[in-house]
Amino acid sequence: MRQNLFKTIFFTLVCIFFIGEGAGATEQPIQYNHYKHTQELELECSMCHQGVKDKVRATIPSVEVCIECHSEPVTDSPEEEKIREFYSKGEEIPWQRLFRVPEHVFFSHRRHVTVAGIECENCHGDMAKRTKPPSKAPMKISMNKCLACHRKLQAKTDCVSCHR
Ligand code: HEC
Ligand code: HEC
Ligand code: HEC
Ligand code: HEC
Ligand code: HEC
């Protein structure tokens, strides 16, 4: 009797754990392929992430950027067709963000990409080589990682540099 109770509790906890994990997974509206666009077509990151060199935010591209090349079909992929569907309805593609720092942290792409010359992979892992959108960030953002590099490259490490 007692053993069954423990089994039930254990099973319930396992379920909660997996449902929790599932809720953290991100499903993107279009199966966008970074590999094809960045490695095969050799498009620059800043063509789509337009703020990445000179703004705080890199930004996720608007449907207007995609439609420049996809107003007519270039493949027979139903995923490609979705671009024209969003565009003709006058809607943005509802991309979900994967990388985010909390409100109390200041982070600027310009400062890291242009001023410090740091490669995207240092902070974003192999994102640009993915053939489909990952369900979670390929690399975790943490204060320790920011600090480790700041110490190594002698950038500022006082709290108010990042917490404003
Ligand atoms: C043709 C447009 C396009 C190009 C070029 C492009 N990306 Fe993206 N990128 C996207 C789209 C669309 C998403 C959102 C869907 C996804 O997660 O795959 C995205 C998402 C990302 C994200 C995750 C952002 C977040 O927080 O959700 C990173 C990091 C990223 N791209 C890095 C890169 C890098 C690095 C390059 C250049 C080597 C690059 N991208 C080139 C369109 C592009
Ligand atoms: C500079 C032109 C260009 C831009 C901008 C562009 N694409 Fe593409 N895309 C292409 C080309 C060319 C192909 C066909 C590649 C092939 O298979 O030969 C393609 C293929 C695709 C496909 C189908 C093939 C596959 O493997 O997935 C999808 C889906 C797609 N693109 C989504 C997007 C989205 C979403 C955006 C905007 C965030 C975007 N593209 C921006 C040029 C572009
Ligand atoms: C030093 C670390 C670092 C480097 C280098 C870096 N990023 Fe980021 N990136 C971040 C952080 C941190 C965030 C979350 C920012 C936020 O929440 O405001 C982010 C967010 C993003 C996003 C989500 C959308 C947005 O507007 O914030 C995209 C897209 C992105 N980065 C693309 C790139 C590309 C492309 C490169 C290289 C050209 C790059 N990043 C280089 C740390 C970095
Ligand atoms: C791979 C190395 C690296 C990583 C990772 C990194 N940084 Fe930096 N960061 C630098 C360098 C180098 C500078 C100095 C750039 C310059 O010369 O202005 C800098 C400068 C800054 C500044 C400007 C400080 C000032 O002078 O006022 C802020 C804010 C900052 N980083 C925040 C962050 C945050 C937040 C993270 C983590 C999400 C992060 N950085 C991750 C290398 C890095
Ligand atoms: C180089 C940038 C940087 C510096 C310098 C920095 N932090 Fe952070 N801090 C971050 C980032 C990014 C996060 C959010 C990610 C995380 O929680 O790891 C964060 C999160 C935190 C949090 C919240 C943790 C949580 O669980 O939500 C506290 C508290 C904090 N920092 C305190 C400090 C103090 C105190 C200092 C000075 C001794 C400091 N930080 C210096 C980047 C920085």
Coordinates of C-alpha atoms and ligand atoms in Angstrom, one line a residue:
M1 CA 0.0 0.0 0.0
R2 CA 2.6 2.4 1.2
Q3 CA 4.9 1.4 -1.7
N4 CA 2.2 2.2 -4.2
L5 CA 1.8 5.6 -2.7
F6 CA 5.5 6.3 -3.1
K7 CA 5.3 5.0 -6.7
T8 CA 2.4 7.4 -7.4
I9 CA 4.2 10.3 -5.9
F10 CA 7.4 9.5 -7.8
F11 CA 5.5 9.1 -11.1
T12 CA 3.7 12.4 -10.6
L13 CA 7.0 14.2 -9.9
V14 CA 8.5 12.7 -13.1
C15 CA 5.5 13.9 -15.1
I16 CA 5.7 17.5 -13.7
F17 CA 9.4 17.5 -14.5
F18 CA 8.8 16.5 -18.1
I19 CA 5.8 18.8 -18.7
G20 CA 7.9 21.6 -17.2
E21 CA 10.7 20.8 -19.7
G22 CA 8.3 20.7 -22.6
A23 CA 6.8 24.1 -21.7
G24 CA 10.4 25.6 -21.9
A25 CA 10.7 24.4 -25.5
T26 CA 10.2 26.9 -28.3
E27 CA 8.4 26.1 -31.5
Q28 CA 9.1 28.7 -34.3
P29 CA 6.4 29.6 -36.8
I30 CA 8.6 28.7 -39.8
Q31 CA 11.3 26.0 -40.0
Y32 CA 13.9 28.6 -41.0
N33 CA 17.3 27.2 -42.1
H34 CA 20.3 29.2 -41.0
Y35 CA 22.7 26.8 -42.6
K36 CA 21.3 27.3 -46.1
H37 CA 21.2 31.1 -45.8
T38 CA 24.5 31.8 -44.0
Q39 CA 26.7 28.9 -45.2
E40 CA 25.4 28.0 -48.7
L41 CA 24.0 31.4 -49.8
E42 CA 26.7 33.2 -47.7
L43 CA 24.4 36.0 -46.5
E44 CA 25.8 38.3 -43.9
C45 CA 24.3 38.1 -40.4
S46 CA 23.6 41.9 -40.5
M47 CA 21.4 41.5 -43.6
C48 CA 18.7 40.0 -41.3
H49 CA 20.0 41.0 -37.8
Q50 CA 20.1 44.6 -38.9
G51 CA 21.2 46.2 -35.6
V52 CA 24.0 43.8 -34.8
K53 CA 26.9 46.0 -35.9
D54 CA 25.8 49.4 -34.7
K55 CA 22.9 49.2 -32.3
V56 CA 22.2 47.7 -28.9
R57 CA 19.8 45.1 -30.3
A58 CA 20.6 42.7 -33.1
T59 CA 16.9 42.4 -33.9
I60 CA 15.0 39.5 -35.5
P61 CA 14.2 40.2 -39.2
S62 CA 10.8 41.5 -40.3
V63 CA 8.8 39.6 -43.0
E64 CA 9.8 42.5 -45.3
V65 CA 13.4 41.2 -45.3
C66 CA 12.4 37.7 -46.2
I67 CA 9.9 38.8 -48.9
E68 CA 12.7 40.6 -50.8
C69 CA 13.9 37.1 -52.0
H70 CA 10.7 35.1 -51.5
S71 CA 8.0 37.1 -53.2
E72 CA 8.1 34.3 -55.9
P73 CA 8.7 30.7 -54.9
V74 CA 12.4 29.7 -55.1
T75 CA 11.7 26.1 -53.7
D76 CA 8.7 23.9 -53.4
S77 CA 8.9 24.0 -49.6
P78 CA 5.6 24.6 -47.8
E79 CA 7.7 26.4 -45.1
E80 CA 8.7 29.0 -47.7
E81 CA 5.0 29.4 -48.7
K82 CA 4.2 30.5 -45.2
I83 CA 6.3 33.7 -45.7
R84 CA 4.0 34.8 -48.5
E85 CA 0.9 33.9 -46.4
F86 CA 2.1 36.1 -43.5
Y87 CA 3.1 38.9 -45.9
S88 CA -0.2 38.9 -47.8
K89 CA -2.2 39.0 -44.6
G90 CA -0.1 42.0 -43.6
E91 CA 1.2 40.1 -40.5
E92 CA 4.7 39.9 -39.0
I93 CA 6.1 36.4 -38.5
P94 CA 5.7 35.7 -34.8
W95 CA 9.3 34.6 -34.1
Q96 CA 10.1 33.7 -30.5
R97 CA 13.3 35.0 -28.8
L98 CA 15.7 32.5 -27.4
F99 CA 18.5 34.7 -26.0
R100 CA 17.5 37.3 -23.4
V101 CA 19.1 39.1 -20.5
P102 CA 16.9 40.3 -17.6
E103 CA 15.7 43.9 -17.5
H104 CA 18.4 44.9 -15.0
V105 CA 21.3 44.0 -17.3
F106 CA 22.6 46.2 -20.1
F107 CA 24.1 44.5 -23.1
S108 CA 25.1 46.2 -26.4
H109 CA 25.8 44.3 -29.6
R110 CA 27.7 47.3 -31.1
R111 CA 30.1 47.3 -28.2
H112 CA 31.0 43.6 -28.5
V113 CA 30.7 42.9 -32.3
T114 CA 32.1 46.2 -33.7
V115 CA 34.2 47.7 -30.9
A116 CA 35.6 44.5 -29.3
G117 CA 35.5 42.4 -32.5
I118 CA 34.0 39.3 -30.8
E119 CA 32.5 36.5 -33.0
C120 CA 28.9 35.6 -32.7
E121 CA 29.7 32.0 -31.8
N122 CA 31.3 33.0 -28.5
C123 CA 27.9 33.9 -27.2
H124 CA 25.5 32.1 -29.5
G125 CA 27.1 28.8 -30.1
D126 CA 26.4 27.1 -33.5
M127 CA 23.1 29.0 -34.1
A128 CA 24.1 30.1 -37.6
K129 CA 24.9 26.5 -38.7
R130 CA 21.5 25.1 -37.6
T131 CA 19.4 23.6 -40.4
K132 CA 16.3 24.2 -38.4
P133 CA 15.4 26.5 -35.4
P134 CA 16.6 25.0 -32.1
S135 CA 13.9 24.6 -29.4
K136 CA 16.1 26.4 -26.9
A137 CA 19.2 28.6 -27.0
P138 CA 22.2 26.5 -28.0
M139 CA 24.2 28.3 -25.3
K140 CA 23.2 29.7 -22.0
I141 CA 23.8 33.3 -21.0
S142 CA 25.2 33.7 -17.5
M143 CA 26.8 36.4 -15.5
N144 CA 29.8 34.1 -14.9
K145 CA 30.4 33.8 -18.6
C146 CA 30.2 37.6 -19.1
L147 CA 32.6 38.1 -16.2
A148 CA 35.1 35.4 -17.3
C149 CA 35.6 37.1 -20.7
H150 CA 35.7 40.6 -19.2
R151 CA 38.5 39.5 -16.8
K152 CA 40.4 37.8 -19.6
L153 CA 40.1 40.8 -22.0
Q154 CA 40.4 43.4 -19.2
A155 CA 37.0 44.9 -19.8
K156 CA 35.0 46.4 -16.9
T157 CA 33.9 44.1 -14.1
D158 CA 32.3 46.6 -11.6
C159 CA 28.6 45.9 -11.0
V160 CA 27.2 49.1 -12.5
S161 CA 28.9 48.5 -15.9
C162 CA 26.3 45.8 -16.6
H163 CA 23.6 46.5 -13.9
R164 CA 22.1 49.9 -14.6
Ligands
HEC1 C1 18.1 35.5 -44.0 C2 17.9 35.9 -42.7 C3 18.9 35.6 -41.6 C4 20.3 35.6 -41.7 C5 21.2 35.9 -42.9 C6 20.8 35.2 -40.4 N1 19.8 35.0 -39.5 FE1 19.9 34.6 -37.6 N2 17.8 34.4 -37.4 C7 17.0 34.6 -38.5 C8 15.6 34.2 -38.1 C9 14.4 34.2 -39.0 C10 15.7 33.9 -36.7 C11 14.6 33.3 -35.8 C12 14.3 31.9 -36.1 C13 15.3 30.9 -35.6 O1 15.5 30.9 -34.4 O2 16.0 30.2 -36.4 C14 17.1 34.0 -36.3 C15 17.6 33.8 -35.1 C16 18.9 34.0 -34.7 C17 19.4 33.9 -33.4 C18 18.6 33.7 -32.1 C19 18.0 35.0 -31.6 C20 17.1 34.8 -30.5 O3 17.3 35.3 -29.4 O4 16.0 34.1 -30.7 C21 20.8 34.1 -33.4 C22 21.8 34.1 -32.3 C23 21.1 34.2 -34.8 N3 20.0 34.2 -35.6 C24 22.4 34.4 -35.3 C25 22.8 34.6 -36.6 C26 24.1 34.7 -37.1 C27 25.4 34.5 -36.2 C28 24.1 34.9 -38.4 C29 25.2 35.1 -39.4 C30 26.3 34.1 -39.4 C31 22.7 34.9 -38.8 N4 21.9 34.7 -37.7 C32 22.2 35.2 -40.1 C33 17.3 35.0 -39.8 C34 18.6 35.2 -40.2
HEC2 C1 19.0 37.3 -50.1 C2 17.9 36.4 -50.4 C3 17.1 35.7 -49.3 C4 16.6 36.2 -48.1 C5 16.7 37.7 -47.6 C6 15.9 35.2 -47.5 N1 16.0 34.0 -48.2 FE1 15.2 32.2 -47.8 N2 16.0 31.4 -49.4 C7 16.7 32.1 -50.4 C8 17.1 31.1 -51.5 C9 17.9 31.5 -52.7 C10 16.5 29.9 -51.1 C11 16.6 28.6 -51.9 C12 17.9 27.9 -51.5 C13 18.0 26.5 -52.3 O1 17.5 25.6 -51.7 O2 18.6 26.5 -53.3 C14 15.9 30.1 -49.8 C15 15.2 29.1 -49.2 C16 14.3 29.3 -48.1 C17 13.4 28.3 -47.6 C18 13.1 26.9 -48.1 C19 14.2 26.0 -48.2 C20 14.7 25.5 -46.8 O3 15.7 24.7 -46.9 O4 14.2 25.8 -45.8 C21 12.8 28.9 -46.5 C22 11.7 28.3 -45.6 C23 13.3 30.2 -46.4 N3 14.2 30.4 -47.4 C24 12.9 31.1 -45.4 C25 13.4 32.4 -45.3 C26 13.0 33.3 -44.3 C27 12.0 33.0 -43.1 C28 13.6 34.5 -44.5 C29 13.6 35.8 -43.7 C30 13.9 35.7 -42.3 C31 14.4 34.3 -45.7 N4 14.3 33.0 -46.2 C32 15.2 35.3 -46.3 C33 17.1 33.4 -50.3 C34 16.8 34.3 -49.3
HEC3 C1 29.5 39.0 -26.1 C2 28.3 38.2 -26.4 C3 27.5 38.3 -27.7 C4 28.0 38.4 -29.0 C5 29.5 38.5 -29.4 C6 26.9 38.5 -29.9 N1 25.7 38.4 -29.1 FE1 23.9 38.4 -29.9 N2 23.1 38.4 -28.0 C7 23.9 38.4 -26.8 C8 23.0 38.6 -25.7 C9 23.5 38.7 -24.2 C10 21.7 38.7 -26.2 C11 20.4 39.0 -25.4 C12 20.3 40.5 -25.4 C13 19.1 41.1 -24.7 O1 18.3 40.4 -24.0 O2 18.9 42.3 -24.8 C14 21.8 38.6 -27.6 C15 20.7 38.6 -28.5 C16 20.8 38.4 -29.9 C17 19.7 38.3 -30.8 C18 18.2 38.3 -30.4 C19 17.5 39.6 -30.8 C20 18.0 40.9 -30.2 O3 17.7 41.9 -30.8 O4 18.6 40.9 -29.2 C21 20.2 38.1 -32.0 C22 19.4 37.9 -33.3 C23 21.6 38.1 -31.9 N3 22.0 38.3 -30.6 C24 22.5 37.9 -33.0 C25 23.9 38.1 -32.9 C26 24.8 38.1 -34.1 C27 24.3 37.9 -35.5 C28 26.0 38.2 -33.6 C29 27.3 38.3 -34.3 C30 27.4 39.3 -35.5 C31 25.9 38.4 -32.1 N4 24.6 38.3 -31.8 C32 27.0 38.5 -31.3 C33 25.2 38.2 -26.8 C34 26.1 38.3 -27.8
HEC4 C1 34.0 37.0 -25.3 C2 34.2 38.1 -24.4 C3 33.0 38.9 -23.8 C4 31.8 38.4 -23.4 C5 31.4 36.9 -23.4 C6 31.1 39.5 -22.9 N1 31.8 40.6 -23.0 FE1 31.1 42.5 -22.5 N2 32.8 43.3 -23.2 C7 33.9 42.6 -23.7 C8 34.9 43.6 -24.1 C9 36.3 43.2 -24.7 C10 34.4 44.9 -23.8 C11 35.2 46.2 -24.0 C12 34.8 46.8 -25.3 C13 35.4 48.2 -25.4 O1 36.6 48.3 -25.7 O2 34.6 49.1 -25.3 C14 33.1 44.7 -23.2 C15 32.3 45.7 -22.8 C16 31.1 45.6 -22.2 C17 30.3 46.7 -21.6 C18 30.7 48.1 -21.6 C19 31.4 48.4 -20.3 C20 31.8 49.9 -20.2 O3 33.0 50.1 -20.6 O4 31.0 50.7 -19.8 C21 29.2 46.1 -21.1 C22 28.0 46.8 -20.4 C23 29.3 44.7 -21.3 N3 30.4 44.4 -22.0 C24 28.3 43.8 -20.9 C25 28.4 42.4 -21.1 C26 27.4 41.4 -20.7 C27 26.1 41.8 -19.9 C28 27.8 40.2 -21.1 C29 27.1 38.9 -20.9 C30 25.7 38.8 -21.3 C31 29.1 40.4 -21.7 N4 29.4 41.7 -21.7 C32 29.8 39.4 -22.3 C33 34.0 41.3 -23.9 C34 33.0 40.3 -23.6
HEC5 C1 29.9 41.8 -17.4 C2 28.6 42.0 -16.9 C3 28.2 41.8 -15.5 C4 28.8 42.4 -14.4 C5 30.1 43.2 -14.4 C6 28.0 42.0 -13.3 N1 27.0 41.3 -13.6 FE1 25.5 40.6 -12.4 N2 24.5 39.7 -14.0 C7 25.0 39.8 -15.3 C8 24.0 39.0 -16.2 C9 24.2 38.9 -17.7 C10 23.0 38.5 -15.3 C11 21.8 37.7 -15.8 C12 22.2 36.3 -16.0 C13 22.4 35.5 -14.8 O1 21.5 35.5 -13.9 O2 23.4 34.8 -14.7 C14 23.4 39.0 -14.0 C15 22.6 38.7 -12.8 C16 22.9 39.2 -11.6 C17 22.0 39.0 -10.4 C18 20.7 38.2 -10.4 C19 20.9 36.8 -10.3 C20 19.6 36.1 -10.4 O3 19.6 34.9 -10.0 O4 18.7 36.6 -11.0 C21 22.6 39.6 -9.4 C22 22.1 39.7 -8.0 C23 23.9 40.2 -9.9 N3 24.0 39.9 -11.2 C24 24.7 40.9 -9.1 C25 25.9 41.4 -9.5 C26 26.9 42.1 -8.7 C27 26.7 42.3 -7.1 C28 27.9 42.5 -9.4 C29 29.2 43.2 -9.1 C30 30.0 42.5 -8.1 C31 27.6 42.1 -10.8 N4 26.4 41.4 -10.8 C32 28.4 42.3 -11.9 C33 26.1 40.5 -15.8 C34 27.0 41.2 -15.0

